[in-house]
Amino acid sequence: MLLTKIFTLSSAAMSSTTAAYGVVNDYLADLVVAPPAPQSVTIDAEPNTISTVVDEVRENIDNAAHIMPKLVGEVDETALFAASTFPIAPMELIARAKVILNPEILLGQKDGGACLADDFEFVAAVIGPLGKTEYLGALENFRLEDSFDITPNFFGFSVDPMQTNRVWFFNRQTATQTNAFMGAEPTEKKLILPPQTYHMDFNEQGDLKEFGFYTTDRRYGNTGGLGGAFAYFYGVGKPLPIPECQPYKPSKRLRMLNFASRLSAKFSNKK
């Protein structure tokens, strides 16, 4: 239960800053979006409607396509989206994701979980899947924002053309400790987390069905390549005494295989 309460936390690390990104965000920046009612997927937006945004974004994408080289093996996104039966358009889904990430809802923390589907699951590289009740219960007992000033630095929002109910995005999170955390007093040290890849899956009613993340580049930052809550424990010098809360270290077997490979290559070069 301790691990559940401690590690589900990365959701609590979401704060109010959502970084603008690309042409999509240029058009979505001024939207005032309200979360849909349980049985509705309609999202009102002013001054531009979502449909207008979609048309403008598509026009920009079409223009860019004329100068973009064709990549062998790249999927035909236009065809895949056209064939999709998921009722929420990609730009509307991205808008919905941003509404849920913003501090008014904060991934279910501020709306009592109203944005979450009944079968919601939180899943990360190590922790999860956790159901809706377990997820919300853990967040009530653990709030990173109480001890850190967190800047999430989100960017790169897109809808998966092969799973059209999923929104992908990234962040390069930074944080400064402002209050005591796990017995560690605040310092001037700035935590720089590695890039992380997030996903949000929605059902046809616009409710969040799954949320998860994974560390993308473990060599970046100063938290030992760790993301989520693990990064904060390690960053303040209080890592939990389990392998998952420590920087990656190759196993003895892998190190032995690497050594044998290098040794074999060395002798081969001498022939």
Short mmCIF file of C-alpha atoms in Angstrom, two decimals:
data_model
loop_
_atom_site.label_atom_id
_atom_site.label_comp_id
_atom_site.label_asym_id
_atom_site.label_seq_id
_atom_site.Cartn_x
_atom_site.Cartn_y
_atom_site.Cartn_z
CA MET A 1 0.00 0.00 0.00
CA LEU A 2 2.96 2.31 0.71
CA LEU A 3 4.22 1.90 -2.84
CA THR A 4 0.76 2.55 -4.22
CA LYS A 5 0.48 5.81 -2.30
CA ILE A 6 4.01 6.89 -3.16
CA PHE A 7 4.28 6.01 -6.81
CA THR A 8 0.91 6.87 -8.23
CA LEU A 9 1.98 10.40 -7.48
CA SER A 10 3.44 11.36 -10.84
CA SER A 11 -0.07 12.48 -11.69
CA ALA A 12 0.18 14.91 -8.79
CA ALA A 13 3.29 16.37 -10.37
CA MET A 14 1.11 17.94 -13.06
CA SER A 15 0.90 21.70 -12.51
CA SER A 16 -0.64 24.66 -14.21
CA THR A 17 1.89 25.27 -16.99
CA THR A 18 1.11 23.68 -20.36
CA ALA A 19 3.76 24.61 -22.94
CA ALA A 20 2.54 25.84 -26.30
CA TYR A 21 3.67 23.57 -29.11
CA GLY A 22 3.48 23.89 -32.90
CA VAL A 23 0.63 25.07 -34.99
CA VAL A 24 -1.94 23.03 -33.10
CA ASN A 25 -1.32 24.94 -29.91
CA ASP A 26 -1.27 28.26 -31.79
CA TYR A 27 -4.90 27.64 -32.65
CA LEU A 28 -5.90 26.02 -29.36
CA ALA A 29 -4.24 28.59 -27.07
CA ASP A 30 -7.28 30.88 -26.91
CA LEU A 31 -9.87 28.14 -26.51
CA VAL A 32 -12.06 28.10 -23.43
CA VAL A 33 -12.97 24.46 -23.20
CA ALA A 34 -15.45 22.87 -20.85
CA PRO A 35 -15.28 19.17 -19.99
CA PRO A 36 -18.08 17.13 -21.57
CA ALA A 37 -21.06 15.85 -19.66
CA PRO A 38 -20.90 12.11 -19.00
CA GLN A 39 -22.93 11.24 -22.12
CA SER A 40 -21.65 14.00 -24.40
CA VAL A 41 -18.47 14.49 -26.37
CA THR A 42 -19.25 18.09 -27.35
CA ILE A 43 -16.63 20.66 -26.34
CA ASP A 44 -17.55 24.34 -26.65
CA ALA A 45 -14.81 26.74 -27.64
CA GLU A 46 -14.62 30.52 -28.03
CA PRO A 47 -13.84 32.51 -30.09
CA ASN A 48 -13.08 29.77 -32.62
CA THR A 49 -14.94 26.50 -32.80
CA ILE A 50 -13.04 23.23 -32.63
CA SER A 51 -14.15 22.42 -36.17
CA THR A 52 -12.61 25.65 -37.43
CA VAL A 53 -9.38 24.81 -35.66
CA VAL A 54 -9.37 21.34 -37.20
CA ASP A 55 -9.85 22.77 -40.70
CA GLU A 56 -7.06 25.30 -40.23
CA VAL A 57 -4.66 22.75 -38.80
CA ARG A 58 -5.38 20.34 -41.63
CA GLU A 59 -4.70 23.09 -44.14
CA ASN A 60 -1.32 23.76 -42.56
CA ILE A 61 -0.53 20.06 -42.51
CA ASP A 62 -1.47 19.77 -46.20
CA ASN A 63 0.79 22.71 -47.04
CA ALA A 64 3.67 21.17 -45.09
CA ALA A 65 3.18 17.87 -46.90
CA HIS A 66 4.34 19.43 -50.14
CA ILE A 67 7.84 19.96 -48.75
CA MET A 68 8.01 16.96 -46.41
CA PRO A 69 9.96 14.00 -47.86
CA LYS A 70 8.14 10.68 -48.03
CA LEU A 71 9.42 8.18 -45.48
CA VAL A 72 9.44 4.53 -46.44
CA GLY A 73 7.34 2.61 -43.91
CA GLU A 74 5.47 5.67 -42.60
CA VAL A 75 1.77 5.14 -42.06
CA ASP A 76 -0.84 7.04 -44.06
CA GLU A 77 -2.30 9.07 -41.20
CA THR A 78 -5.00 10.66 -43.34
CA ALA A 79 -6.32 7.28 -44.41
CA LEU A 80 -6.15 5.84 -40.89
CA PHE A 81 -8.03 8.75 -39.34
CA ALA A 82 -10.61 8.63 -42.11
CA ALA A 83 -11.19 4.93 -41.43
CA SER A 84 -11.44 5.40 -37.65
CA THR A 85 -14.81 4.81 -36.02
CA PHE A 86 -13.87 6.65 -32.80
CA PRO A 87 -16.39 9.53 -32.54
CA ILE A 88 -14.09 12.25 -31.17
CA ALA A 89 -11.96 14.05 -33.76
CA PRO A 90 -8.19 14.25 -33.11
CA MET A 91 -8.09 17.98 -32.36
CA GLU A 92 -11.07 17.69 -30.02
CA LEU A 93 -9.34 14.82 -28.23
CA ILE A 94 -6.17 16.87 -27.75
CA ALA A 95 -8.29 19.75 -26.41
CA ARG A 96 -9.97 17.36 -24.00
CA ALA A 97 -6.59 16.04 -22.82
CA LYS A 98 -5.38 19.57 -22.06
CA VAL A 99 -8.55 20.39 -20.14
CA ILE A 100 -7.99 17.37 -17.90
CA LEU A 101 -4.30 18.21 -17.41
CA ASN A 102 -4.98 21.82 -16.41
CA PRO A 103 -5.19 22.72 -12.68
CA GLU A 104 -8.98 23.02 -12.64
CA ILE A 105 -9.22 19.23 -13.07
CA LEU A 106 -5.62 18.04 -12.65
CA LEU A 107 -6.13 14.45 -13.78
CA GLY A 108 -9.10 13.89 -11.51
CA GLN A 109 -7.67 15.45 -8.37
CA LYS A 110 -9.82 18.59 -8.45
CA ASP A 111 -13.10 17.22 -9.82
CA GLY A 112 -13.45 14.22 -7.56
CA GLY A 113 -12.58 11.89 -10.40
CA ALA A 114 -15.52 13.01 -12.58
CA CYS A 115 -13.25 13.08 -15.64
CA LEU A 116 -12.25 9.44 -15.11
CA ALA A 117 -14.09 6.49 -16.60
CA ASP A 118 -15.39 3.84 -14.19
CA ASP A 119 -12.83 1.39 -15.62
CA PHE A 120 -9.98 3.93 -15.49
CA GLU A 121 -6.46 2.60 -14.92
CA PHE A 122 -3.18 4.31 -14.10
CA VAL A 123 -0.21 2.43 -15.52
CA ALA A 124 3.48 3.30 -15.66
CA ALA A 125 6.71 1.41 -16.28
CA VAL A 126 6.82 0.00 -12.75
CA ILE A 127 3.59 0.93 -10.97
CA GLY A 128 0.13 -0.18 -12.00
CA PRO A 129 -2.30 -0.86 -13.30
CA LEU A 130 -4.23 0.89 -10.53
CA GLY A 131 -7.99 1.27 -10.67
CA LYS A 132 -9.91 4.52 -10.24
CA THR A 133 -10.60 4.21 -6.51
CA GLU A 134 -7.05 3.14 -5.67
CA TYR A 135 -5.58 5.89 -7.84
CA LEU A 136 -7.67 8.67 -6.28
CA GLY A 137 -7.05 7.35 -2.79
CA ALA A 138 -3.30 7.40 -3.30
CA LEU A 139 -3.33 10.97 -4.60
CA GLU A 140 -5.20 12.20 -1.54
CA ASN A 141 -2.27 11.11 0.64
CA PHE A 142 0.59 12.29 -1.52
CA ARG A 143 1.04 15.67 -3.20
CA LEU A 144 4.38 16.56 -4.72
CA GLU A 145 3.24 20.13 -5.32
CA ASP A 146 3.14 20.68 -1.54
CA SER A 147 6.94 20.34 -1.44
CA PHE A 148 8.04 21.43 -4.91
CA ASP A 149 7.53 24.24 -7.36
CA ILE A 150 7.02 22.14 -10.50
CA THR A 151 7.17 23.22 -14.12
CA PRO A 152 5.92 20.36 -16.33
CA ASN A 153 7.01 21.77 -19.73
CA PHE A 154 4.53 19.75 -21.83
CA PHE A 155 4.87 19.59 -25.60
CA GLY A 156 4.27 17.42 -28.66
CA PHE A 157 0.58 16.56 -28.35
CA SER A 158 -0.67 14.20 -31.04
CA VAL A 159 -3.30 11.52 -31.57
CA ASP A 160 -2.15 8.02 -32.40
CA PRO A 161 -3.40 7.22 -35.94
CA MET A 162 -3.32 3.49 -35.15
CA GLN A 163 -5.18 3.88 -31.84
CA THR A 164 -7.34 6.92 -32.37
CA ASN A 165 -8.61 7.20 -28.79
CA ARG A 166 -5.06 7.81 -27.51
CA VAL A 167 -3.26 11.15 -27.08
CA TRP A 168 0.54 11.09 -26.86
CA PHE A 169 2.67 13.93 -25.48
CA PHE A 170 5.99 14.63 -23.76
CA ASN A 171 7.41 16.76 -21.01
CA ARG A 172 10.78 17.92 -19.70
CA GLN A 173 9.87 18.54 -16.09
CA THR A 174 11.87 20.71 -13.72
CA ALA A 175 11.27 21.38 -10.03
CA THR A 176 12.64 23.32 -7.08
CA GLN A 177 12.05 22.12 -3.54
CA THR A 178 10.13 24.65 -1.45
CA ASN A 179 9.24 22.62 1.66
CA ALA A 180 10.53 19.57 3.50
CA PHE A 181 10.12 16.30 1.62
CA MET A 182 10.69 12.85 3.12
CA GLY A 183 12.87 14.42 5.81
CA ALA A 184 14.96 16.42 3.33
CA GLU A 185 15.01 20.19 3.84
CA PRO A 186 14.73 22.57 0.84
CA THR A 187 17.91 23.47 -1.01
CA GLU A 188 18.74 25.61 -4.01
CA LYS A 189 19.12 22.53 -6.18
CA LYS A 190 16.96 22.44 -9.29
CA LEU A 191 15.71 19.00 -10.24
CA ILE A 192 15.83 18.25 -13.96
CA LEU A 193 13.93 15.13 -14.87
CA PRO A 194 14.58 13.13 -18.04
CA PRO A 195 12.12 13.54 -20.92
CA GLN A 196 8.97 11.50 -20.32
CA THR A 197 6.38 10.17 -22.76
CA TYR A 198 2.76 10.24 -21.61
CA HIS A 199 -0.42 8.73 -22.99
CA MET A 200 -4.09 9.37 -22.27
CA ASP A 201 -6.75 6.96 -23.56
CA PHE A 202 -10.38 8.09 -23.77
CA ASN A 203 -13.68 6.29 -24.16
CA GLU A 204 -16.37 7.41 -26.60
CA GLN A 205 -17.95 9.67 -23.96
CA GLY A 206 -14.71 11.65 -23.54
CA ASP A 207 -13.86 10.16 -20.14
CA LEU A 208 -10.23 9.32 -19.37
CA LYS A 209 -9.82 5.55 -19.51
CA GLU A 210 -6.06 5.17 -19.04
CA PHE A 211 -3.17 7.41 -18.08
CA GLY A 212 0.48 6.44 -18.02
CA PHE A 213 4.04 7.54 -18.69
CA TYR A 214 7.53 6.23 -19.35
CA THR A 215 11.00 7.75 -19.12
CA THR A 216 12.33 8.38 -22.62
CA ASP A 217 16.00 9.35 -22.18
CA ARG A 218 17.61 8.14 -18.96
CA ARG A 219 20.91 9.93 -19.68
CA TYR A 220 19.34 13.38 -19.44
CA GLY A 221 18.85 15.41 -16.26
CA ASN A 222 20.12 15.04 -12.70
CA THR A 223 17.73 12.48 -11.20
CA GLY A 224 19.65 9.36 -12.16
CA GLY A 225 17.52 8.77 -15.23
CA LEU A 226 14.47 8.29 -13.01
CA GLY A 227 11.09 9.82 -13.76
CA GLY A 228 7.83 10.32 -11.90
CA ALA A 229 8.04 10.22 -8.11
CA PHE A 230 11.23 8.19 -8.18
CA ALA A 231 12.98 11.26 -9.58
CA TYR A 232 11.99 13.35 -6.57
CA PHE A 233 13.07 10.79 -4.00
CA TYR A 234 16.43 10.38 -5.72
CA GLY A 235 16.80 14.10 -6.40
CA VAL A 236 16.62 15.06 -2.71
CA GLY A 237 18.88 12.22 -1.67
CA LYS A 238 16.16 9.97 -0.27
CA PRO A 239 15.80 7.13 -2.79
CA LEU A 240 13.76 4.16 -1.63
CA PRO A 241 15.86 1.02 -1.01
CA ILE A 242 14.52 -0.94 -3.96
CA PRO A 243 16.11 -1.42 -7.42
CA GLU A 244 13.24 0.41 -9.16
CA CYS A 245 14.07 3.58 -7.21
CA GLN A 246 17.75 3.51 -8.18
CA PRO A 247 19.48 4.59 -11.41
CA TYR A 248 19.62 1.86 -14.03
CA LYS A 249 22.44 -0.63 -13.58
CA PRO A 250 23.05 -3.54 -15.97
CA SER A 251 22.68 -6.97 -14.43
CA LYS A 252 25.71 -9.16 -13.82
CA ARG A 253 24.66 -11.42 -16.68
CA LEU A 254 24.40 -8.52 -19.10
CA ARG A 255 27.77 -7.15 -18.00
CA MET A 256 29.29 -10.58 -18.50
CA LEU A 257 27.77 -10.87 -21.99
CA ASN A 258 29.07 -7.41 -22.89
CA PHE A 259 32.53 -8.32 -21.64
CA ALA A 260 32.54 -11.57 -23.64
CA SER A 261 31.40 -9.69 -26.74
CA ARG A 262 34.18 -7.11 -26.42
CA LEU A 263 36.73 -9.84 -25.77
CA SER A 264 35.59 -11.78 -28.83
CA ALA A 265 35.74 -8.68 -31.00
CA LYS A 266 39.26 -7.93 -29.73
CA PHE A 267 40.58 -11.35 -30.68
CA SER A 268 38.77 -11.25 -34.03
CA ASN A 269 40.52 -7.99 -34.93
CA LYS A 270 43.91 -9.57 -34.29
CA LYS A 271 43.37 -12.28 -36.93
#
